[in-house]
Coordinates of C-alpha atoms and ligand atoms in Angstrom, one line a residue:
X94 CA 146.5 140.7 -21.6
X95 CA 145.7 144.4 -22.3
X96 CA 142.2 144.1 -21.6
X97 CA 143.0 142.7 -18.3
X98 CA 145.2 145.3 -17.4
X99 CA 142.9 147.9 -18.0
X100 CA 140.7 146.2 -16.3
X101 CA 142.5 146.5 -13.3
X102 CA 143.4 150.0 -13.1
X103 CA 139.7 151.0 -13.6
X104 CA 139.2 149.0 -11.1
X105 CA 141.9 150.6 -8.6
X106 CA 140.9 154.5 -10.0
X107 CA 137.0 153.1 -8.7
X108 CA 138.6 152.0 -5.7
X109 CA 140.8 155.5 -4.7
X110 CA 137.4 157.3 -5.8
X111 CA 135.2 155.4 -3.4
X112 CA 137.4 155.5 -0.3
X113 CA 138.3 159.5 -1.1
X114 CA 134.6 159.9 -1.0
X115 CA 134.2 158.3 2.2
X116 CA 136.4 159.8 3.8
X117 CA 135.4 163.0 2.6
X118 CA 131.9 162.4 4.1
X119 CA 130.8 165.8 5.9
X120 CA 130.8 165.7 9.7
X121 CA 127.4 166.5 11.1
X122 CA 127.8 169.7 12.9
X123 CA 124.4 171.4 13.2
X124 CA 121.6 170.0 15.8
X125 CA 118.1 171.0 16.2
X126 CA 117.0 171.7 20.1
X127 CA 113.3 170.8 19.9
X128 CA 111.0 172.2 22.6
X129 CA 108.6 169.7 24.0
X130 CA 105.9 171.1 21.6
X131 CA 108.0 170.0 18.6
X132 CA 108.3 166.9 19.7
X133 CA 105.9 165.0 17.7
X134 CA 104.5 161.8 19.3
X135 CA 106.3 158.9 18.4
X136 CA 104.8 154.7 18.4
X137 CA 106.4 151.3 18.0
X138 CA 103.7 148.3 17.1
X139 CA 103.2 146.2 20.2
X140 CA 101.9 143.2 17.8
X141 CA 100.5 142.3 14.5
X142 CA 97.2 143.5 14.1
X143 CA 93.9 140.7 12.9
X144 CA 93.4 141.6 9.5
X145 CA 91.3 145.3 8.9
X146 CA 92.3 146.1 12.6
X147 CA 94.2 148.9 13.9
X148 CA 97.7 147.2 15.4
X149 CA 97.9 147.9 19.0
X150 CA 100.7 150.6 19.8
X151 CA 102.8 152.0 22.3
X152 CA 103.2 155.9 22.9
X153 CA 107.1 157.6 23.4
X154 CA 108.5 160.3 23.7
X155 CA 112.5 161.0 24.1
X156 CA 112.3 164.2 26.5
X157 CA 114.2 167.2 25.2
X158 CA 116.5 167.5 27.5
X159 CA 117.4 164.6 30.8
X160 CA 114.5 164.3 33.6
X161 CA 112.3 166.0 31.3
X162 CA 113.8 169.8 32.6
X163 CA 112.3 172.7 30.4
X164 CA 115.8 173.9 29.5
X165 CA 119.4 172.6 29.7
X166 CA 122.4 175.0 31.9
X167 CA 126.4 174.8 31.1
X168 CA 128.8 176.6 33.7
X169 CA 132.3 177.1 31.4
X170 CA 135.1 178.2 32.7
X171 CA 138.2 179.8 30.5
X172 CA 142.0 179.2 31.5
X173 CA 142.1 177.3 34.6
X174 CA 143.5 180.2 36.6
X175 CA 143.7 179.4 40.3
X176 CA 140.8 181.2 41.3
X177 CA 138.2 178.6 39.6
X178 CA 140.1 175.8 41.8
X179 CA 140.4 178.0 45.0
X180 CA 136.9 180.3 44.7
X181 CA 134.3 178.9 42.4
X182 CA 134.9 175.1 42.7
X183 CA 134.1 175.1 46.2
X184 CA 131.0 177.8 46.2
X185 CA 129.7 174.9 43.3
X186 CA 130.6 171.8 45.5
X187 CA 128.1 174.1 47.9
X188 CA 125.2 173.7 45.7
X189 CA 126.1 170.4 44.4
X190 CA 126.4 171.8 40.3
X191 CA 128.8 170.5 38.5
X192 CA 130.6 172.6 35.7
X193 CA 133.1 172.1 32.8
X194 CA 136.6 173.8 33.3
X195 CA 138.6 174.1 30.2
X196 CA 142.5 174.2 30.5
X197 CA 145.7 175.6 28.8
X198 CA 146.9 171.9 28.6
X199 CA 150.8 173.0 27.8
X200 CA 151.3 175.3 30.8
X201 CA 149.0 173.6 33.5
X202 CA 152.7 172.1 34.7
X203 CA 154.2 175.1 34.3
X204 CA 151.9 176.8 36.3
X205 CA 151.4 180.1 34.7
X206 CA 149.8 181.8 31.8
X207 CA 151.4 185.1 30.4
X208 CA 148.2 186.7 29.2
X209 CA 149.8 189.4 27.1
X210 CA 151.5 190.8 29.9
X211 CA 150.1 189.8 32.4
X212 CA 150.9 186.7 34.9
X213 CA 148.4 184.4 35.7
X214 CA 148.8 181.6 38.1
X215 CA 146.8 178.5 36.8
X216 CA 145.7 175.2 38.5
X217 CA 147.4 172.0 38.8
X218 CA 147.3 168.6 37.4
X219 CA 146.3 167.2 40.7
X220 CA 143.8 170.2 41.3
X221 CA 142.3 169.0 37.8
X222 CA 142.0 165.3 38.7
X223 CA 140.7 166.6 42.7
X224 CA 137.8 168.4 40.3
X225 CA 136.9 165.5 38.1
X226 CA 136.6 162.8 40.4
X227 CA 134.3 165.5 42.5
X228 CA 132.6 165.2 38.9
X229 CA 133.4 168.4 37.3
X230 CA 134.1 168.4 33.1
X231 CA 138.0 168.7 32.0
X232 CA 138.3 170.1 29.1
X233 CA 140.4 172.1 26.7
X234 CA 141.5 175.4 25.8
X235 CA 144.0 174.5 23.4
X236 CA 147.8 173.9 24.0
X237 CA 148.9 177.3 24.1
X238 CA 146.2 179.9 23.9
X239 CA 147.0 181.0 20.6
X240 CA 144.3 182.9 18.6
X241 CA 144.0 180.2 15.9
X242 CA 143.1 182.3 13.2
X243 CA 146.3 183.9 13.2
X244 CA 148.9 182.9 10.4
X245 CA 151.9 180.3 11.1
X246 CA 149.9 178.8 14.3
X247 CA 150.1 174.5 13.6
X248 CA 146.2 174.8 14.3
X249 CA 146.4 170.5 14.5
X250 CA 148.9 170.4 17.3
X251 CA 147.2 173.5 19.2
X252 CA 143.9 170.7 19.1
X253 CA 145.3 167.1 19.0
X254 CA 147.8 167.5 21.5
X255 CA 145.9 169.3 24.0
X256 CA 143.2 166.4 24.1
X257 CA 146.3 163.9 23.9
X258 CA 147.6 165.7 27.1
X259 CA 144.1 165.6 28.7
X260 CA 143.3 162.2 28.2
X261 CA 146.9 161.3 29.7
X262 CA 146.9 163.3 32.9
X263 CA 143.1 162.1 33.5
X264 CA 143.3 158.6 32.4
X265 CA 139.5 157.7 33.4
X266 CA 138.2 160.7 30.5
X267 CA 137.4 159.1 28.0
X268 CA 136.3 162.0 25.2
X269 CA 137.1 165.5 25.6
X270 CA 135.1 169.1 25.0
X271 CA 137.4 172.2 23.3
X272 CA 136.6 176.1 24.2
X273 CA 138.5 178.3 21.4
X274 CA 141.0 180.4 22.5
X275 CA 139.4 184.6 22.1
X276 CA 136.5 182.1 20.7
X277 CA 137.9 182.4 17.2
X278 CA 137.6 179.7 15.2
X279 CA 136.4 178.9 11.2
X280 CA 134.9 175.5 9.8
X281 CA 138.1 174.4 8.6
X282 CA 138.9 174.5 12.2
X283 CA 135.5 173.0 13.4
X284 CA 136.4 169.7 11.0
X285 CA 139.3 169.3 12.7
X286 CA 137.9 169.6 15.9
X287 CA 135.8 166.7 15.2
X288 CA 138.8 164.5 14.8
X289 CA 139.4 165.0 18.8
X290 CA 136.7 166.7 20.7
X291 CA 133.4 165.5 20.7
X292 CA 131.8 169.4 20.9
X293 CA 133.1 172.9 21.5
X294 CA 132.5 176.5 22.5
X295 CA 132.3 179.3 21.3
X296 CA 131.2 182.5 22.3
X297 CA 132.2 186.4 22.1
X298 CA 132.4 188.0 25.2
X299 CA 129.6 190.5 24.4
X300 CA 126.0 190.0 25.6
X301 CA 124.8 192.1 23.2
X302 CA 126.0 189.3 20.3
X303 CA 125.0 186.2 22.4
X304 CA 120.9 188.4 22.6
X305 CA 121.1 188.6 18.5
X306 CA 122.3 185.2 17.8
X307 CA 120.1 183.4 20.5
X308 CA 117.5 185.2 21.5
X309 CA 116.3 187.7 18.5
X310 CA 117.8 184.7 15.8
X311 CA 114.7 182.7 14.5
X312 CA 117.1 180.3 13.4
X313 CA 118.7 179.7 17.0
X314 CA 117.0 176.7 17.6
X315 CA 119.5 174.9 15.0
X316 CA 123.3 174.6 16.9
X317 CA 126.5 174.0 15.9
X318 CA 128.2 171.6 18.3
X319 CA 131.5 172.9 17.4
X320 CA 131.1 176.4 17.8
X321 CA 128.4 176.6 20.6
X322 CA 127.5 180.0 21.7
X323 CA 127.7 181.5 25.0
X324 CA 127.0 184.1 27.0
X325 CA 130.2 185.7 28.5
X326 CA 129.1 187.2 32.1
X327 CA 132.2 189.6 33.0
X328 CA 133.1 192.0 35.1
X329 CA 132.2 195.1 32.7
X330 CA 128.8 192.9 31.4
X331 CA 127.4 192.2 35.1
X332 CA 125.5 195.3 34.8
X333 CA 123.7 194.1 31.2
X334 CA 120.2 192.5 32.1
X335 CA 121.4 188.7 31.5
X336 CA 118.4 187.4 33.7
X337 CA 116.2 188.5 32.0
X338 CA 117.7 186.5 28.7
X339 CA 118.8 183.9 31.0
X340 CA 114.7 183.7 31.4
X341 CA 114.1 183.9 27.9
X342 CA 116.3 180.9 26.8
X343 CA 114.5 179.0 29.8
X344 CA 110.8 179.5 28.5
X345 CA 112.1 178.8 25.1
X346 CA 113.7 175.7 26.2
X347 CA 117.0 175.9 24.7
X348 CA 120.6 175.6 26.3
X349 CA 121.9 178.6 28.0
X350 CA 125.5 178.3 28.2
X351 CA 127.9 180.6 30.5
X352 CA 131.3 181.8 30.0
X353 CA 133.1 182.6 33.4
X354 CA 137.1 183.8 33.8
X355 CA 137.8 185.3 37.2
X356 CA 136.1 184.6 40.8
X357 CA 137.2 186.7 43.3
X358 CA 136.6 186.5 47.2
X359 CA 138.9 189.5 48.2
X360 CA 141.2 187.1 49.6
X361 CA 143.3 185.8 47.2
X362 CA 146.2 186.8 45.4
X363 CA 145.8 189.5 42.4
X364 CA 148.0 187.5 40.2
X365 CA 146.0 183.7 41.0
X366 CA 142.8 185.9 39.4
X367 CA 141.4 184.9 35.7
X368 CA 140.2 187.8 33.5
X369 CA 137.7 190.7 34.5
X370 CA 136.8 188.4 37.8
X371 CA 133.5 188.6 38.8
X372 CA 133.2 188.9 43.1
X373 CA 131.8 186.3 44.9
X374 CA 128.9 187.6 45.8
X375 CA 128.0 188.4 41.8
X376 CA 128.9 184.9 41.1
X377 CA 126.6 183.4 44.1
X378 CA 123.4 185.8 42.4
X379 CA 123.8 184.0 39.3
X380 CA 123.9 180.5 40.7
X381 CA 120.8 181.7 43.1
X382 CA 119.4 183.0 39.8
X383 CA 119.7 179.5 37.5
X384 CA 119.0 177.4 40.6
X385 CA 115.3 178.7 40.9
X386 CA 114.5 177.6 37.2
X387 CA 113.9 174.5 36.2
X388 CA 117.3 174.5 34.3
X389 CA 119.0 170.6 33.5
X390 CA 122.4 172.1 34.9
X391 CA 125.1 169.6 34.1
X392 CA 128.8 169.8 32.3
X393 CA 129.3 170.6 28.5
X394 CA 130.5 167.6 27.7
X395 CA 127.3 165.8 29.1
X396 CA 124.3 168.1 27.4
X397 CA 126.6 167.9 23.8
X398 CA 126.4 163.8 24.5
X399 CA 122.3 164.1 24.9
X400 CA 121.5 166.0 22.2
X401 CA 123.9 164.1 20.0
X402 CA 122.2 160.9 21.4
X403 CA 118.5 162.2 21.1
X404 CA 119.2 163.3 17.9
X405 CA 119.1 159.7 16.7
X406 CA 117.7 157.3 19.5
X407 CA 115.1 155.3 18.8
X408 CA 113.1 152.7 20.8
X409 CA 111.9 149.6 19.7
X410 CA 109.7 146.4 21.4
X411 CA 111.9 143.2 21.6
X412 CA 108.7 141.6 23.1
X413 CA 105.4 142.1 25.3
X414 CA 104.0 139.6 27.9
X415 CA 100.5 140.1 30.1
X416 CA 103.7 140.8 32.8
X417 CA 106.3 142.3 31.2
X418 CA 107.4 144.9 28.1
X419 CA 111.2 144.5 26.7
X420 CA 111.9 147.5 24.9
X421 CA 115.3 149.1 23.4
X422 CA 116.6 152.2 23.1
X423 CA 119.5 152.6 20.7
X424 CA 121.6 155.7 18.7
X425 CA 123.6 153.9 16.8
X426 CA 126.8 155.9 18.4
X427 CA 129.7 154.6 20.3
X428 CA 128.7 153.6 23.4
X429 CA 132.3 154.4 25.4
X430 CA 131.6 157.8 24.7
X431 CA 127.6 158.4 24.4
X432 CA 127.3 157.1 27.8
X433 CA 124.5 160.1 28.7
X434 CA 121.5 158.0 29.5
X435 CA 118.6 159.7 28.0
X436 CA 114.7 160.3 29.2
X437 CA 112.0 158.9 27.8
X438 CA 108.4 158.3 28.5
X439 CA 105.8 155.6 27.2
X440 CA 102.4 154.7 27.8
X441 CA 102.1 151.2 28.6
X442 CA 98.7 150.2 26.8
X443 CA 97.6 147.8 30.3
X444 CA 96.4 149.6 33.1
X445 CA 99.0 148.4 35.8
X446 CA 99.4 150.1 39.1
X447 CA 102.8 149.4 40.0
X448 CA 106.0 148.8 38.1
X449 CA 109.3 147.7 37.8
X450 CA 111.5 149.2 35.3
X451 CA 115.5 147.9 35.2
X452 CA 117.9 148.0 32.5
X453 CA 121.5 145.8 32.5
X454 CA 119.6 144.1 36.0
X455 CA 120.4 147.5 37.4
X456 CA 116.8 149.2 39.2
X457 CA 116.3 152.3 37.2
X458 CA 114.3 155.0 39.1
X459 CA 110.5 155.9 37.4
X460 CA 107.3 157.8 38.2
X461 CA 104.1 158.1 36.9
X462 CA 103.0 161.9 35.6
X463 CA 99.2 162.4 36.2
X464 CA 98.3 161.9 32.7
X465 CA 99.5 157.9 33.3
X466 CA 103.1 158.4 31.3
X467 CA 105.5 156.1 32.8
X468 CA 109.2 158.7 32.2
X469 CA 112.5 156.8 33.3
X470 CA 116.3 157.6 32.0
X471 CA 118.5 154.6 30.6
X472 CA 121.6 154.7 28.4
X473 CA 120.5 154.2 24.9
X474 CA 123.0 151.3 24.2
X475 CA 120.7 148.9 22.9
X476 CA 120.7 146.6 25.7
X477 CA 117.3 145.3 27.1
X478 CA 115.2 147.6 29.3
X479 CA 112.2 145.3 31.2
X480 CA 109.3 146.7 32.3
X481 CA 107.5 145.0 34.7
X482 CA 104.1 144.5 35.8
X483 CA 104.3 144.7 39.7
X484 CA 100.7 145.4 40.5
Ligands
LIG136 ZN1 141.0 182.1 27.2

């Protein structure tokens, strides 16, 4: 009877251990941003090889960043003050770039920030929703604008509910990105970041600190996701030579992120204006400036979910016809959220003229480089992607 006893709460104390350690599992933070040099060439086995031949394989690649771009582009914005809704939204809509905008969630309603002591008139609810559907990134900047790192702030609510409120007010988000407020933040923070934001920003607001971290670092090619640097272009940094770092972060193919506060066109209120505002005309050089490299411009949210998703897709041959390939391309993450369809290219092994290429019955646009790679985008969710012959 003893025995048994014992038994059991050895068993149990196994148990507690087990699941403690689970859950204790470290969340991947750090990412490597490959350039397309360190991207070692990749094959799946088309079929089973006679015996003493060489099996017959397929060449891929997943690009480094989407349509095979030499470097990826973020436009950030800090507060939701009215001048991002009034100034820069439509100057973007312009150009057709979408950017991320990351809100005080708790005030949005009430319509003002008090930034030490000065008022700031933020952007509404409906001004939020107008900018997503237009397909602009929501995100947050906390609940409050608290620094974090201060004493007595409930660091869980500041990040929980702020999401919460997000994912309320925009029911058709379905995972959210965090900026810190001051960009102050630690790892205990960063883990509990993870528990509601899928990446978030960081920064300093001194391009002198983004240079050594990104530029001079060695070790800059490895990111963390939740404390993502970023270069703070304000109205007392204008003058600092950010294009010519902006051009180094291009030919090193890396992510150049940009922090943004106040627009100003000279015609809108002083107290609808976001910190150290930048004019118009300063803020159209810089999208003149990113527009002329080969940057992947797109929202936050949507180069964290690549690199998360390239960091483990792979692609693998369900079967191969004289007519057809059916390949797959899966990252084992959730697919609800890692909905970022990734680039790849292959080198089909038959020397067809024409294809078709279609994933979920849906036509999926293709073209050929001069080298004879066939390079496409699909969501790497696993589901069959046909390739067919059609000359
Ligand atoms: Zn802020």
């Amino acid at each position: 009877m003893f025995r048994k006893d014992y038994f059991l709460i050895f068993f149990f104390v196994v148990l507690l251990f087990t699941t403690a350690c689970a859950t204790k599992k470290p969340i991947k933070k750090d990412f490597y941003l490959p350039s397309p040099e360190d991207i070692k060439e990749k094959y799946i086995a088309v079929e089973e090889a006679e015996p003493g031949q060489p099996s017959k394989r397929i060449y891929y690649k997943v690009a480094p960043w989407y349509g095979f771009k030499k470097a990826a582009c973020s436009l950030t914005f800090d507060d939701g003050t009215r001048d991002q809704y009034m100034v820069a939204f439509p100057e973007m809509e312009k150009r057709n770039i979408k950017g991320t905008f990351f809100l005080i969630t708790r005030l949005v309603r009430r319509s003002y920030w008090m930034d030490d002591k000065l008022k700031r008139h933020l952007f509404s609810w409906d001004q939020a929703r107008q900018l997503w559907v237009a397909g602009h990134e929501i995100g947050s900047h906390s609940r409050t604008h608290k620094d974090l790192t201060k004493r007595g702030v409930n660091v869980k609510r500041e990040l929980g509910g702020s999401s919460e409120k997000i994912l309320k007010e925009i029911p058709s988000v379905i995972a959210v990105t965090l900026s810190w407020p001051y960009w102050r933040n630690n790892e205990e923070h960063q883990d509990l970041a993870s528990e509601h934001y899928i990446s978030a920003r960081a920064g300093t607001g001194l391009i002198e600190n983004y240079v050594e971290n990104n530029i001079d670092n060695p070790k800059s090619r490895v990111i963390n996701l939740y404390a993502v640097d970023s270069i703070c272009i304000r109205n007392s940094e204008i003058d600092k030579p950010w294009k010519s770092y902006s051009n180094r972060i291009w030919e090193d193919g890396k992510w150049f992120v940009l922090c943004f506060h106040g627009i100003d066109d000279g015609r809108i209120d002083q107290d609808w204006l976001g910190w150290e505002p930048l004019s118009i005309s300063q803020f159209r050089d810089i999208l003149n400036h990113i527009e002329d490299r080969d940057f992947w411009i797109a929202p936050f949210g949507m180069v964290s979910r690549y690199i998360r998703e390239r960091d483990s897709a792979t692609l693998a041959l369900k079967a191969s016809r004289s007519s057809y390939y059916i390949l797959s391309l899966d990252d084992g993450l959730d697919d609800a959220v890692f909905n970022q369809p990734l680039s790849i290219e292959i080198k089909i092994p038959e020397k067809w003229k024409k294809y078709r290429v279609s994933q979920r019955r849906i036509a999926i646009d293709h073209h050929i480089t001069k080298e004879g790679y066939l390079r496409f985008s699909v969501l790497p969710d696993g589901s069959d992607i046909f390739i067919e012959r059609v000359e």
